[in-house]
C-alpha positions as CSV (number, residue, x, y, z in Angstrom):
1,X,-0.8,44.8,-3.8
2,X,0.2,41.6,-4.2
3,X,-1.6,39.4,-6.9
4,X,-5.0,37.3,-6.0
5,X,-5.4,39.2,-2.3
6,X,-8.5,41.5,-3.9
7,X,-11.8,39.6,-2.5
8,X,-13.7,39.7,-6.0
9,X,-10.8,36.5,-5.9
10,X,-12.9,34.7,-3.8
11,X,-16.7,35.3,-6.0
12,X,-17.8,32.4,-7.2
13,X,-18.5,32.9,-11.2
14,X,-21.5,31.1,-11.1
15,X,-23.3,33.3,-8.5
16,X,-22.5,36.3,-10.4
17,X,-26.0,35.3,-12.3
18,X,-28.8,37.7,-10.0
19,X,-30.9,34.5,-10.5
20,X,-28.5,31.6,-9.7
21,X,-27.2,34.1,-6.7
22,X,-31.4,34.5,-6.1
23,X,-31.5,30.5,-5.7
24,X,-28.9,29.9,-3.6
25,X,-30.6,32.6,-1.1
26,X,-34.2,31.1,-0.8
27,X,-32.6,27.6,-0.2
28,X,-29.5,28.8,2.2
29,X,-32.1,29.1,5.0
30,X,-33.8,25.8,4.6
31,X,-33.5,22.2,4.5
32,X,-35.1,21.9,1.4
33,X,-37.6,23.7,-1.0
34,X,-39.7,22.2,-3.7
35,X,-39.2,23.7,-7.4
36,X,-42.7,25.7,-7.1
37,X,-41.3,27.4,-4.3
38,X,-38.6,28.6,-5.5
39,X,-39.6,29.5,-8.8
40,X,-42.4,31.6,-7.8
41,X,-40.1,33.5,-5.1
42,X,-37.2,34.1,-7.5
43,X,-39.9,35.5,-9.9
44,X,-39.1,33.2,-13.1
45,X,-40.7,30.6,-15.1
46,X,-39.9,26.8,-14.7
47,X,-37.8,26.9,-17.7
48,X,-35.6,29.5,-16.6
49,X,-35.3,28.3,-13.2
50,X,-34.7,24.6,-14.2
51,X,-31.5,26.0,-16.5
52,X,-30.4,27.8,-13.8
53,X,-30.4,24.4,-11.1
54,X,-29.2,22.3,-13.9
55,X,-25.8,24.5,-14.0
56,X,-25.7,24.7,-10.2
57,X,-26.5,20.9,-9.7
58,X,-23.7,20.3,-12.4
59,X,-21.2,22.2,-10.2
60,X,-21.9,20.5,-7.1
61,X,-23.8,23.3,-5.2
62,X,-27.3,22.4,-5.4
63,X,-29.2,18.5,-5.2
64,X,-32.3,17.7,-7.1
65,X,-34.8,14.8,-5.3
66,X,-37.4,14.3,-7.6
67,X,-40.2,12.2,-5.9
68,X,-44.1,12.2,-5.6
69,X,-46.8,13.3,-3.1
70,X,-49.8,11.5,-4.1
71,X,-50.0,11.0,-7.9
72,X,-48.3,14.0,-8.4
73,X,-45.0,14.3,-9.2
74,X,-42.7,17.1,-7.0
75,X,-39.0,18.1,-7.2
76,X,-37.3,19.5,-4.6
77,X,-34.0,21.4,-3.9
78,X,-31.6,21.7,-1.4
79,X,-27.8,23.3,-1.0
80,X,-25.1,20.6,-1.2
81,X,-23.1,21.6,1.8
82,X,-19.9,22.5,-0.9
83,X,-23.0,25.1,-2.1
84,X,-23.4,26.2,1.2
85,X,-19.5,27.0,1.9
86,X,-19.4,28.6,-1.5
87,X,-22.2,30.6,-0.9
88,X,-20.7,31.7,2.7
89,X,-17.4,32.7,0.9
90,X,-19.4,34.7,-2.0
91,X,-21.2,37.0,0.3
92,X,-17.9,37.1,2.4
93,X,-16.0,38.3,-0.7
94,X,-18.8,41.0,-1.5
95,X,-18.9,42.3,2.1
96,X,-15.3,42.9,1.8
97,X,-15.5,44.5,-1.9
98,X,-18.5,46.8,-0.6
99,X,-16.4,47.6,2.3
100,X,-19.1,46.4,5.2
């Protein structure tokens, strides 16, 4: 076996975390998502979800668009569309590992 063929080549490190992977998920379906959203259907508090989009958003894979509806202020989310193709090729890799 030649070296870099195994699929596990092609995970992306950051979605290893079951709460970045978790993020990426909810938003891959949709256009965008504000931060409530999200956090209450990955199951975390806003501290632990805003670490977790601060690392994705560094790497390119997720936007932040903070704005306001009425007086209050909202963020929202989306998937970059280099965080779409990486999440494509993540669950491509572990389809291939699991053998499916």
């Amino acid at each position: 076996m030649s070296t870099g063929s195994h699929p596990r080549h092609d995970l992306e490190p950051l979605l290893t975390s079951p709460v970045r992977l978790s993020v990426v998920a909810a938003l891959a379906p949709l256009d965008k998502a504000e931060f409530a959203f999200v956090r209450d259907l990955v199951e975390v508090t806003d501290s632990a979800l805003s670490k977790q989009i601060a690392a994705l958003e560094e790497a390119g894979l997720v936007a932040v668009d903070k704005g306001r509806v009425g007086r209050r202020s909202r963020t929202w989310l989306s998937l970059t569309q280099e965080g779409r193709s990486v999440y494509r090729r993540h669950l491509e890799a572990l389809r291939a590992i699991a053998g499916a």
